[in-house]
Amino acid sequence: MNESLYVRPNVRIEGLLNRFVTWMHVVAPAPAAMNLANLQLAMIDSYVANPGVHAAAVANPKMRGGFFINVDTARVDEVRELGEEIRRDNAAALELAAGIKEAENLLRAQATGYDLSPLYAQLPDALRGFVELVYDINNHPQLRFLEAMLYRGPCYREDRQSIELSLDDGSEPPFVLSTPRLPRPDHLQLPIPLRHNGIDELFGTRTKPQTFEHLRSALEITSDADAALLRTLLTTEHTMAPDRDISDGGRVRYFGHACVLLQSPTVSILADPFISSNAAAGDRFTYLDLPDHIDYVLITHGHQDHIVLETLLQLRSKIGVVVVPRNGGGHRQDPSIRLLLEHFGFTVQEVDDFDELPFAGGRIVSLPFLGEHCDLDIRAKSAYWVDIAGRKVFLGADTSGLEREVYERVRQVVGPTDVAFIGMECDGAPLTWLYSGLFTQPVPRKMSLTRKLSGSNAAQALGMAQALQAEEAYIYAMGQEDWLQHVMATSYTPESYQLVQVAEFLASCKENGIAAEHLLVRKELRW
Ligand SMILES: [Fe+2]
Ligand SMILES: [Fe+2]
């Protein structure tokens, strides 16, 4: 009974809302309402009407990353019930979504540059008190959402949040944007909100053991069946890696995708945390390689592969502060990352371009992040520049090299860079793949295809590296590692444009005297 227990190395957590996996645009109230109405419920209705179509699409590799529900067709009744439950409990959000459409129709018809005040009386009830009507300086009307108010209104349903705990056996979970998590016999679903302290108690045992009864009560587990499942997630063995801290110099470790850990003997900084829970695989860094305390988590932007709740929830108990870019305020396509993470129980520091966070022996500087958001007015994005243990590291994530001048100007402010991490996902998904639910009028396919979620191609990446005067350049954030395919759903072949561009970039770096490498799975730099 009083055994000291640790969470197993391969425990996974998914944070759920309405049983769908959480990310920015399905939690922040305004985009979430639109995505619930236009995407999630639409998918559920389509599955219920014809589950076989979804099953065929899921089985077709060409449809990878498509919006098809990966649930056994024998469970169609459960999916129908989920749809009914969602409609019943989220009536306010569905009214908000309908109201946004109605209000934008009203603005399109009547807001022609003249006084907007008479239009308030015509707003749908669901929007009253939650929006301001404004023009941009070119007299284009828009709804400006009072987002903090929406979090305090009927649309933000913490009681619809839950968590799912399971053991990672190396198999790929269903695609996070499409498939709700129905109960499974070997998965433990608990009806607790994502800010719940029990999550911290559980994952805190990576370093400090607890008794079974302590954890059971922390997670408010009442049923013996759930308690038995909890026990399967725990072990008496302590397995953190002995070399997770350093005592001299500096170290950078690449954990896959855009996740990079920077360490000195006194500070640890983790960018875009997205970490494999498959500790048995042996080829990668995992949760076991993280220091016991992470001073700063840096979030570059709100895409679902950069603000990854399945990792952040595991780490919450060991994070000092999460540094996030400030949003523009009010556009539903640009929700506040700060508000979201604060509601999930994180300590958050918002930054804007060139804000500085000094720490013992160095500093973090937030930098402009260009493009990669389909030309939507989204401000919540930031690259970072970190001066740590005597080296200057640029973390670009998906920022695009569209304009070399941006990075020239960055160098003029912060000085030359030693090591640049540059994203080269240069043929990203089109506008409607990620944002279709947010529109209130149809987006022509032709238009959507011209507006992609693309980072830098070879010439742009070289321009960035040269402008920053980087000595070393590492290509990352390509979504290639196999353990993140439930989020990325990438399907590269050697002929893919992105990989051809990477090869071109590496060749041109060689010609230009920049040491460059395409990162995959794992890498360590030590000085
Ligand atoms: Fe992105
Ligand atoms: Fe990305």
Coordinates of C-alpha atoms and ligand atoms in Angstrom, one line a residue:
M1 CA 0.0 0.0 0.0
N2 CA 2.8 2.4 0.8
E3 CA 5.0 1.4 -2.2
S4 CA 6.8 4.3 -3.8
L5 CA 5.5 4.5 -7.4
Y6 CA 6.6 6.4 -10.5
V7 CA 4.7 6.9 -13.7
R8 CA 5.9 4.5 -16.4
P9 CA 8.3 5.9 -19.0
N10 CA 5.8 5.3 -21.8
V11 CA 2.7 6.8 -20.4
R12 CA 0.8 9.1 -22.8
I13 CA -1.8 11.7 -22.0
E14 CA -4.3 13.3 -24.3
G15 CA -6.3 16.3 -23.2
L16 CA -9.8 16.1 -24.6
L17 CA -12.7 18.4 -25.1
N18 CA -16.0 16.8 -26.2
R19 CA -13.7 13.7 -26.6
F20 CA -11.8 15.4 -29.5
V21 CA -8.0 16.1 -28.9
T22 CA -7.5 19.6 -27.8
W23 CA -5.5 22.3 -29.6
M24 CA -5.8 26.1 -29.9
H25 CA -8.5 26.3 -32.4
V26 CA -10.8 23.8 -30.8
V27 CA -10.5 25.3 -27.3
A28 CA -10.3 29.1 -27.6
P29 CA -14.0 29.9 -27.5
A30 CA -14.6 31.8 -30.8
P31 CA -12.6 29.5 -33.2
A32 CA -13.7 26.5 -31.2
A33 CA -17.4 27.3 -31.7
M34 CA -16.8 27.6 -35.4
N35 CA -14.8 24.4 -35.6
L36 CA -17.3 22.6 -33.5
A37 CA -20.2 23.6 -35.8
N38 CA -18.5 23.5 -39.1
L39 CA -15.9 20.8 -38.7
Q40 CA -16.3 18.4 -35.8
L41 CA -20.1 18.0 -35.8
A42 CA -20.1 18.0 -39.6
M43 CA -17.6 15.1 -39.5
I44 CA -19.7 13.2 -36.9
D45 CA -22.9 13.7 -39.0
S46 CA -21.1 12.5 -42.1
Y47 CA -19.7 9.4 -40.3
V48 CA -23.1 8.6 -38.8
A49 CA -24.7 8.9 -42.3
N50 CA -22.1 6.8 -44.0
P51 CA -19.4 5.2 -41.7
G52 CA -18.2 3.1 -44.6
V53 CA -17.0 6.1 -46.5
H54 CA -14.9 7.1 -43.5
A55 CA -13.5 3.6 -43.1
A56 CA -12.4 3.5 -46.7
A57 CA -10.8 7.0 -46.6
V58 CA -8.9 6.1 -43.4
A59 CA -7.6 2.9 -45.1
N60 CA -6.4 4.9 -48.1
P61 CA -2.8 6.3 -47.7
K62 CA -3.6 9.1 -50.2
M63 CA -6.2 10.4 -47.8
R64 CA -3.8 10.7 -44.8
G65 CA -4.5 13.8 -42.8
G66 CA -8.0 14.0 -44.1
F67 CA -11.0 14.8 -42.0
F68 CA -12.4 11.2 -41.7
I69 CA -13.2 9.6 -38.4
N70 CA -11.1 6.5 -37.6
V71 CA -13.6 4.6 -35.5
D72 CA -14.7 1.0 -36.2
T73 CA -18.0 1.2 -38.1
A74 CA -19.5 -1.2 -35.5
R75 CA -19.4 1.8 -33.1
V76 CA -21.6 4.1 -35.2
D77 CA -24.2 4.3 -32.4
E78 CA -21.6 5.6 -29.9
V79 CA -20.5 8.2 -32.4
R80 CA -24.2 9.2 -33.0
E81 CA -24.6 9.5 -29.2
L82 CA -21.5 11.6 -28.9
G83 CA -22.9 14.0 -31.5
E84 CA -26.2 14.3 -29.6
E85 CA -24.3 14.9 -26.4
I86 CA -22.2 17.6 -28.0
R87 CA -25.2 19.4 -29.4
R88 CA -27.0 19.2 -26.0
D89 CA -24.1 20.5 -23.9
N90 CA -22.6 23.0 -26.3
A91 CA -25.8 24.8 -27.4
A92 CA -24.2 28.2 -26.4
A93 CA -21.2 27.6 -28.6
L94 CA -23.4 26.5 -31.5
E95 CA -25.4 29.6 -31.1
L96 CA -22.2 31.7 -31.1
A97 CA -21.1 30.0 -34.4
A98 CA -24.4 30.7 -36.0
G99 CA -24.4 34.3 -34.6
I100 CA -21.0 35.0 -36.1
K101 CA -22.2 34.0 -39.5
E102 CA -25.3 36.1 -39.1
A103 CA -23.3 39.1 -37.8
E104 CA -20.8 38.9 -40.7
N105 CA -23.6 38.8 -43.2
L106 CA -25.0 41.9 -41.5
L107 CA -21.6 43.6 -41.7
R108 CA -21.2 42.7 -45.3
A109 CA -24.6 44.1 -46.2
Q110 CA -24.7 47.2 -44.0
A111 CA -21.3 48.2 -42.7
T112 CA -20.2 50.4 -45.6
G113 CA -17.9 52.8 -43.9
Y114 CA -20.6 54.7 -42.0
D115 CA -21.4 54.7 -38.3
L116 CA -21.5 51.2 -36.9
S117 CA -23.4 52.0 -33.7
P118 CA -26.9 51.3 -35.1
L119 CA -25.8 47.7 -36.0
Y120 CA -25.4 46.6 -32.3
A121 CA -29.1 46.4 -31.9
Q122 CA -29.2 43.9 -34.8
L123 CA -26.6 41.6 -33.5
P124 CA -27.7 38.1 -32.6
D125 CA -28.1 37.5 -28.8
A126 CA -25.3 35.0 -28.6
L127 CA -22.8 37.8 -29.6
R128 CA -24.1 40.6 -27.4
G129 CA -21.5 41.6 -24.9
F130 CA -18.8 39.5 -26.5
V131 CA -17.9 41.6 -29.6
E132 CA -17.0 45.1 -30.7
L133 CA -17.8 46.2 -34.2
V134 CA -14.9 48.0 -35.9
Y135 CA -13.4 49.0 -39.2
D136 CA -9.8 48.6 -40.2
I137 CA -8.2 51.8 -41.5
N138 CA -9.5 50.9 -45.0
N139 CA -13.1 50.8 -43.8
H140 CA -13.4 47.0 -44.0
P141 CA -15.7 46.0 -41.1
Q142 CA -15.0 43.2 -38.7
L143 CA -16.0 41.6 -35.5
R144 CA -13.5 42.1 -32.7
F145 CA -14.0 39.4 -30.1
L146 CA -13.6 40.2 -26.4
E147 CA -11.8 36.9 -25.9
A148 CA -11.3 37.0 -22.1
M149 CA -15.0 37.6 -21.8
L150 CA -15.8 34.6 -23.9
Y151 CA -13.7 32.4 -21.6
R152 CA -15.9 33.7 -18.8
G153 CA -19.2 33.0 -20.7
P154 CA -21.3 29.9 -21.5
C155 CA -19.2 28.8 -24.4
Y156 CA -16.1 27.8 -22.5
R157 CA -17.2 24.4 -21.0
E158 CA -14.5 23.1 -18.7
D159 CA -17.0 20.3 -17.7
R160 CA -16.7 18.9 -21.3
Q161 CA -12.9 18.5 -20.8
S162 CA -11.4 15.1 -19.9
I163 CA -8.1 13.3 -20.1
E164 CA -7.1 10.0 -21.6
L165 CA -4.1 8.0 -20.2
S166 CA -2.6 5.1 -22.0
L167 CA 0.7 3.2 -22.6
D168 CA 2.7 4.0 -25.7
D169 CA 3.4 0.6 -27.4
G170 CA 4.8 2.3 -30.6
S171 CA 1.5 2.1 -32.5
E172 CA 0.2 5.3 -34.1
P173 CA -2.8 6.9 -32.4
P174 CA -5.7 8.1 -34.7
F175 CA -5.2 11.5 -36.4
V176 CA -5.8 14.1 -33.7
L177 CA -7.8 16.6 -35.9
S178 CA -10.3 14.0 -37.0
T179 CA -11.0 11.3 -34.6
P180 CA -12.8 11.6 -31.2
R181 CA -11.4 9.3 -28.5
L182 CA -14.1 6.8 -27.6
P183 CA -13.5 4.7 -24.5
R184 CA -11.1 1.7 -24.9
P185 CA -10.6 -1.1 -22.4
D186 CA -6.9 -0.4 -22.0
H187 CA -7.2 3.4 -21.9
L188 CA -8.1 5.3 -18.7
Q189 CA -10.4 8.3 -19.4
L190 CA -11.0 10.6 -16.5
P191 CA -13.6 13.4 -16.4
I192 CA -11.3 16.1 -15.0
P193 CA -10.5 19.5 -16.5
L194 CA -7.1 20.0 -18.1
R195 CA -6.0 22.4 -15.3
H196 CA -6.5 19.6 -12.7
N197 CA -3.7 19.2 -10.2
G198 CA -4.0 15.4 -10.3
I199 CA -2.2 15.5 -13.7
D200 CA 0.7 17.3 -12.1
E201 CA 0.7 14.8 -9.2
L202 CA 0.8 11.9 -11.7
F203 CA 3.6 13.2 -13.9
G204 CA 5.5 14.7 -11.0
T205 CA 6.3 11.1 -10.1
R206 CA 8.8 11.1 -13.0
T207 CA 11.1 12.5 -10.4
K208 CA 9.4 12.2 -7.0
P209 CA 7.5 9.0 -6.2
Q210 CA 4.0 8.8 -4.6
T211 CA 1.9 6.1 -3.1
F212 CA -0.9 4.6 -5.1
E213 CA -3.6 5.9 -2.8
H214 CA -2.2 9.4 -3.1
L215 CA -2.4 9.3 -6.9
R216 CA -5.8 7.7 -6.9
S217 CA -7.2 10.4 -4.7
A218 CA -5.3 13.2 -6.5
L219 CA -7.0 12.1 -9.8
E220 CA -10.4 11.7 -8.0
I221 CA -10.7 8.1 -9.2
T222 CA -13.7 6.4 -7.5
S223 CA -14.2 3.2 -9.5
D224 CA -12.1 0.2 -8.8
A225 CA -11.9 -0.6 -12.5
D226 CA -10.3 2.8 -13.2
A227 CA -8.0 2.3 -10.2
A228 CA -6.8 -1.0 -11.6
L229 CA -6.1 0.8 -14.9
L230 CA -4.2 3.5 -13.1
R231 CA -2.0 0.8 -11.4
T232 CA -1.0 -0.4 -14.9
L233 CA 0.5 3.0 -15.6
L234 CA 2.8 2.9 -12.5
T235 CA 6.0 1.2 -11.7
T236 CA 8.4 0.9 -8.7
E237 CA 11.4 1.6 -11.0
H238 CA 12.9 5.1 -11.3
T239 CA 14.3 5.4 -14.8
M240 CA 15.2 9.1 -15.5
A241 CA 18.4 9.4 -17.5
P242 CA 21.5 10.1 -15.4
D243 CA 22.9 12.6 -17.9
R244 CA 19.8 14.8 -18.0
D245 CA 21.7 17.8 -16.5
I246 CA 25.1 19.2 -17.4
S247 CA 27.7 20.6 -15.0
D248 CA 29.7 22.6 -17.4
G249 CA 29.5 24.3 -20.8
G250 CA 26.4 24.2 -22.9
R251 CA 24.3 21.6 -24.7
V252 CA 21.6 21.5 -27.3
R253 CA 19.5 18.4 -27.8
Y254 CA 17.1 17.9 -30.7
F255 CA 14.0 15.9 -29.6
G256 CA 12.4 15.6 -33.0
H257 CA 10.3 18.0 -35.1
A258 CA 10.7 21.6 -33.7
C259 CA 11.4 20.4 -30.2
V260 CA 14.9 21.6 -29.0
L261 CA 16.3 21.6 -25.5
L262 CA 19.0 24.2 -24.6
Q263 CA 20.9 23.7 -21.4
S264 CA 23.6 25.3 -19.3
P265 CA 24.5 24.2 -15.8
T266 CA 22.0 26.6 -14.4
V267 CA 19.3 27.1 -17.0
S268 CA 17.2 24.8 -19.2
I269 CA 15.0 26.1 -22.1
L270 CA 12.7 23.8 -24.1
A271 CA 11.3 25.1 -27.4
D272 CA 8.0 23.8 -28.9
P273 CA 7.8 20.7 -26.7
F274 CA 6.6 17.6 -28.6
I275 CA 8.2 14.6 -27.1
S276 CA 8.1 10.9 -27.8
S277 CA 6.7 8.7 -25.0
N278 CA 8.1 5.5 -26.6
A279 CA 11.1 5.1 -24.3
A280 CA 11.6 1.5 -25.5
A281 CA 12.4 2.6 -29.1
G282 CA 15.9 3.5 -27.9
D283 CA 16.7 5.8 -30.9
R284 CA 15.4 9.1 -29.6
F285 CA 15.3 11.4 -26.6
T286 CA 12.2 11.0 -24.5
Y287 CA 10.7 12.4 -21.3
L288 CA 13.4 10.5 -19.4
D289 CA 16.0 12.9 -20.9
L290 CA 14.5 16.1 -19.6
P291 CA 15.9 17.9 -16.6
D292 CA 13.9 17.9 -13.4
H293 CA 13.1 21.6 -13.8
I294 CA 12.6 23.5 -17.1
D295 CA 13.0 27.2 -16.6
Y296 CA 11.5 28.4 -19.8
V297 CA 9.3 26.7 -22.4
L298 CA 9.3 28.7 -25.6
I299 CA 6.2 28.4 -27.9
T300 CA 6.7 29.7 -31.4
H301 CA 3.1 29.7 -32.7
G302 CA -0.3 28.1 -32.3
H303 CA -0.2 25.4 -34.8
Q304 CA -1.1 22.0 -33.4
D305 CA 2.4 20.6 -33.9
H306 CA 4.0 23.5 -31.9
I307 CA 1.7 23.9 -29.0
V308 CA 1.2 20.3 -28.2
L309 CA -1.0 19.6 -25.1
E310 CA -0.1 15.9 -24.9
T311 CA 3.5 17.0 -24.1
L312 CA 2.8 20.2 -22.2
L313 CA 0.4 18.5 -19.8
Q314 CA 3.1 15.9 -18.9
L315 CA 5.6 18.7 -18.2
R316 CA 3.4 21.3 -16.4
S317 CA 4.7 20.3 -13.0
K318 CA 8.3 21.0 -13.9
I319 CA 7.9 24.1 -16.1
G320 CA 8.8 27.5 -14.6
V321 CA 7.2 29.7 -17.2
V322 CA 5.8 29.2 -20.7
V323 CA 6.9 32.1 -23.0
V324 CA 4.3 32.7 -25.7
P325 CA 3.9 35.3 -28.5
R326 CA 1.2 37.9 -28.0
N327 CA -1.8 37.8 -30.3
G328 CA -3.2 40.8 -32.1
G329 CA -6.3 40.7 -30.0
G330 CA -9.8 40.1 -31.3
H331 CA -9.5 38.1 -34.6
R332 CA -11.0 34.6 -34.2
Q333 CA -8.2 33.2 -36.4
D334 CA -5.6 34.6 -33.9
P335 CA -6.7 33.5 -30.4
S336 CA -4.6 34.3 -27.4
I337 CA -2.1 31.5 -26.5
R338 CA -1.7 33.1 -23.1
L339 CA -5.4 32.9 -22.2
L340 CA -5.5 29.3 -23.4
L341 CA -2.5 28.1 -21.4
E342 CA -3.5 30.1 -18.3
H343 CA -6.9 28.3 -18.4
F344 CA -4.9 25.1 -18.5
G345 CA -3.0 26.0 -15.3
F346 CA 0.3 27.2 -16.8
T347 CA 2.3 30.2 -15.7
V348 CA 2.6 32.3 -18.9
Q349 CA 4.7 35.2 -20.0
E350 CA 3.6 36.9 -23.2
V351 CA 6.2 38.5 -25.5
D352 CA 6.3 40.7 -28.5
D353 CA 9.1 41.2 -31.1
F354 CA 12.5 42.0 -29.5
D355 CA 11.3 41.6 -25.9
E356 CA 14.1 40.2 -23.8
L357 CA 14.1 37.7 -21.0
P358 CA 17.5 37.8 -19.2
F359 CA 18.7 34.8 -17.2
A360 CA 21.9 34.0 -15.3
G361 CA 24.5 33.8 -18.1
G362 CA 22.3 34.7 -21.0
R363 CA 19.1 35.9 -22.5
I364 CA 16.1 35.0 -24.7
V365 CA 15.0 37.5 -27.3
S366 CA 11.7 37.1 -29.2
L367 CA 11.9 37.8 -32.9
P368 CA 9.5 38.5 -35.8
F369 CA 8.0 35.4 -37.4
L370 CA 7.1 35.8 -41.0
G371 CA 4.3 34.1 -42.9
E372 CA 3.4 30.4 -42.8
H373 CA -0.2 31.2 -41.8
C374 CA -1.9 31.4 -45.3
D375 CA -1.7 35.2 -45.3
L376 CA -4.2 35.4 -42.4
D377 CA -3.8 38.2 -40.0
I378 CA -2.3 36.1 -37.2
R379 CA 0.0 37.9 -34.8
A380 CA 0.6 35.1 -32.2
K381 CA 3.8 33.9 -33.7
S382 CA 7.5 34.4 -32.7
A383 CA 10.9 33.1 -33.5
Y384 CA 13.5 33.2 -30.7
W385 CA 17.1 33.9 -30.3
V386 CA 18.9 32.5 -27.2
D387 CA 22.3 33.5 -25.9
I388 CA 23.2 30.6 -23.6
A389 CA 26.6 29.4 -22.3
G390 CA 28.4 31.7 -24.8
R391 CA 26.6 30.5 -27.9
K392 CA 23.9 32.3 -29.9
V393 CA 21.1 30.0 -31.1
F394 CA 18.3 31.0 -33.5
L395 CA 15.1 29.0 -33.3
G396 CA 13.0 29.8 -36.3
A397 CA 10.4 27.0 -36.3
D398 CA 8.1 27.6 -39.3
T399 CA 9.0 31.3 -39.9
S400 CA 9.5 31.8 -43.6
G401 CA 12.5 33.3 -45.4
L402 CA 10.1 35.1 -47.8
E403 CA 11.9 38.4 -47.1
R404 CA 15.6 38.0 -46.3
E405 CA 15.5 41.7 -45.1
V406 CA 13.6 40.6 -42.0
Y407 CA 16.6 38.5 -40.9
E408 CA 19.1 41.1 -41.9
R409 CA 17.4 43.5 -39.6
V410 CA 17.2 40.9 -36.9
R411 CA 21.0 40.5 -37.1
Q412 CA 21.5 44.3 -36.9
V413 CA 19.6 44.2 -33.6
V414 CA 20.9 41.0 -31.9
G415 CA 24.2 40.4 -33.7
P416 CA 25.5 37.3 -35.5
T417 CA 24.1 33.8 -34.8
D418 CA 26.2 30.8 -34.1
V419 CA 23.6 28.1 -34.7
A420 CA 20.4 28.5 -36.7
F421 CA 17.5 26.1 -36.6
I422 CA 15.4 26.6 -39.7
G423 CA 12.1 25.0 -40.7
M424 CA 11.8 23.8 -44.3
E425 CA 8.2 22.5 -44.6
C426 CA 8.0 24.4 -47.8
D427 CA 4.9 22.9 -49.4
G428 CA 2.5 23.1 -46.5
A429 CA -1.3 22.4 -46.5
P430 CA -3.6 24.9 -48.1
L431 CA -5.7 27.5 -46.3
T432 CA -8.9 25.5 -46.0
W433 CA -7.2 22.4 -44.6
L434 CA -6.6 24.1 -41.2
Y435 CA -8.9 27.2 -41.3
S436 CA -12.0 26.2 -43.3
G437 CA -14.2 26.1 -40.2
L438 CA -13.5 29.7 -39.4
F439 CA -14.9 31.2 -42.6
T440 CA -18.5 32.5 -43.0
Q441 CA -18.5 32.4 -46.8
P442 CA -17.0 29.8 -49.1
V443 CA -13.3 30.0 -50.0
P444 CA -12.7 29.1 -53.6
R445 CA -10.5 26.1 -53.9
K446 CA -8.2 27.9 -56.4
M447 CA -7.6 30.7 -53.9
S448 CA -7.0 28.2 -51.0
L449 CA -4.3 26.4 -53.0
T450 CA -2.4 29.6 -53.4
R451 CA -2.3 30.3 -49.7
K452 CA -0.3 27.6 -47.9
L453 CA 1.1 26.8 -44.5
S454 CA 4.7 26.9 -45.9
G455 CA 8.0 27.6 -44.4
S456 CA 11.2 28.3 -46.3
N457 CA 12.4 26.7 -49.5
A458 CA 16.1 26.3 -50.3
A459 CA 16.8 29.8 -51.5
Q460 CA 14.8 31.4 -48.7
A461 CA 16.5 29.2 -46.0
L462 CA 19.9 30.1 -47.4
G463 CA 19.0 33.8 -47.3
M464 CA 18.0 33.4 -43.7
A465 CA 21.2 31.6 -42.7
Q466 CA 23.3 34.2 -44.5
A467 CA 21.4 37.2 -43.2
L468 CA 21.8 35.8 -39.7
Q469 CA 25.5 35.1 -40.4
A470 CA 25.0 31.7 -39.0
E471 CA 28.0 29.4 -38.8
E472 CA 25.9 26.3 -38.5
A473 CA 22.4 25.6 -39.8
Y474 CA 20.1 22.7 -38.9
I475 CA 17.0 21.9 -40.8
Y476 CA 14.2 20.8 -38.5
A477 CA 10.4 21.1 -38.0
M478 CA 9.7 18.9 -41.0
G479 CA 7.3 16.6 -39.2
Q480 CA 9.2 13.5 -40.4
E481 CA 9.6 11.5 -37.1
D482 CA 7.3 8.5 -37.0
W483 CA 6.1 9.1 -33.4
L484 CA 4.4 12.4 -34.4
Q485 CA 2.3 11.2 -37.3
H486 CA -1.0 11.3 -35.3
V487 CA -0.5 15.1 -35.4
M488 CA 1.6 15.6 -38.6
A489 CA 0.2 13.0 -41.0
T490 CA 3.1 13.7 -43.4
S491 CA 3.8 11.5 -46.4
Y492 CA 7.2 12.4 -47.9
T493 CA 8.8 10.5 -50.6
P494 CA 12.4 11.1 -51.8
E495 CA 10.9 13.1 -54.7
S496 CA 8.8 15.4 -52.4
Y497 CA 9.5 19.1 -53.1
Q498 CA 10.4 19.6 -49.5
L499 CA 13.2 17.0 -49.5
V500 CA 14.5 18.1 -52.9
Q501 CA 14.7 21.6 -51.4
V502 CA 16.5 20.4 -48.3
A503 CA 19.1 18.7 -50.5
E504 CA 19.6 21.9 -52.5
F505 CA 19.9 23.9 -49.3
L506 CA 22.6 21.5 -47.9
A507 CA 24.5 21.8 -51.2
S508 CA 24.4 25.6 -51.2
C509 CA 25.5 25.8 -47.6
K510 CA 28.5 23.7 -48.5
E511 CA 29.4 26.1 -51.3
N512 CA 28.9 29.1 -48.9
G513 CA 30.9 27.7 -46.0
I514 CA 28.0 27.1 -43.7
A515 CA 28.0 23.8 -41.8
A516 CA 24.5 22.4 -42.3
E517 CA 22.6 19.2 -41.5
H518 CA 19.1 17.9 -41.9
L519 CA 18.0 16.7 -38.5
L520 CA 16.0 13.6 -38.0
V521 CA 15.1 11.8 -34.8
R522 CA 18.0 12.9 -32.6
K523 CA 21.0 15.2 -32.4
E524 CA 23.2 16.6 -29.7
L525 CA 25.5 19.6 -29.8
R526 CA 27.9 20.1 -26.9
W527 CA 30.4 22.7 -26.1
Ligands
FE1 FE 3.3 26.1 -38.4
FE2 FE 5.1 23.2 -38.0

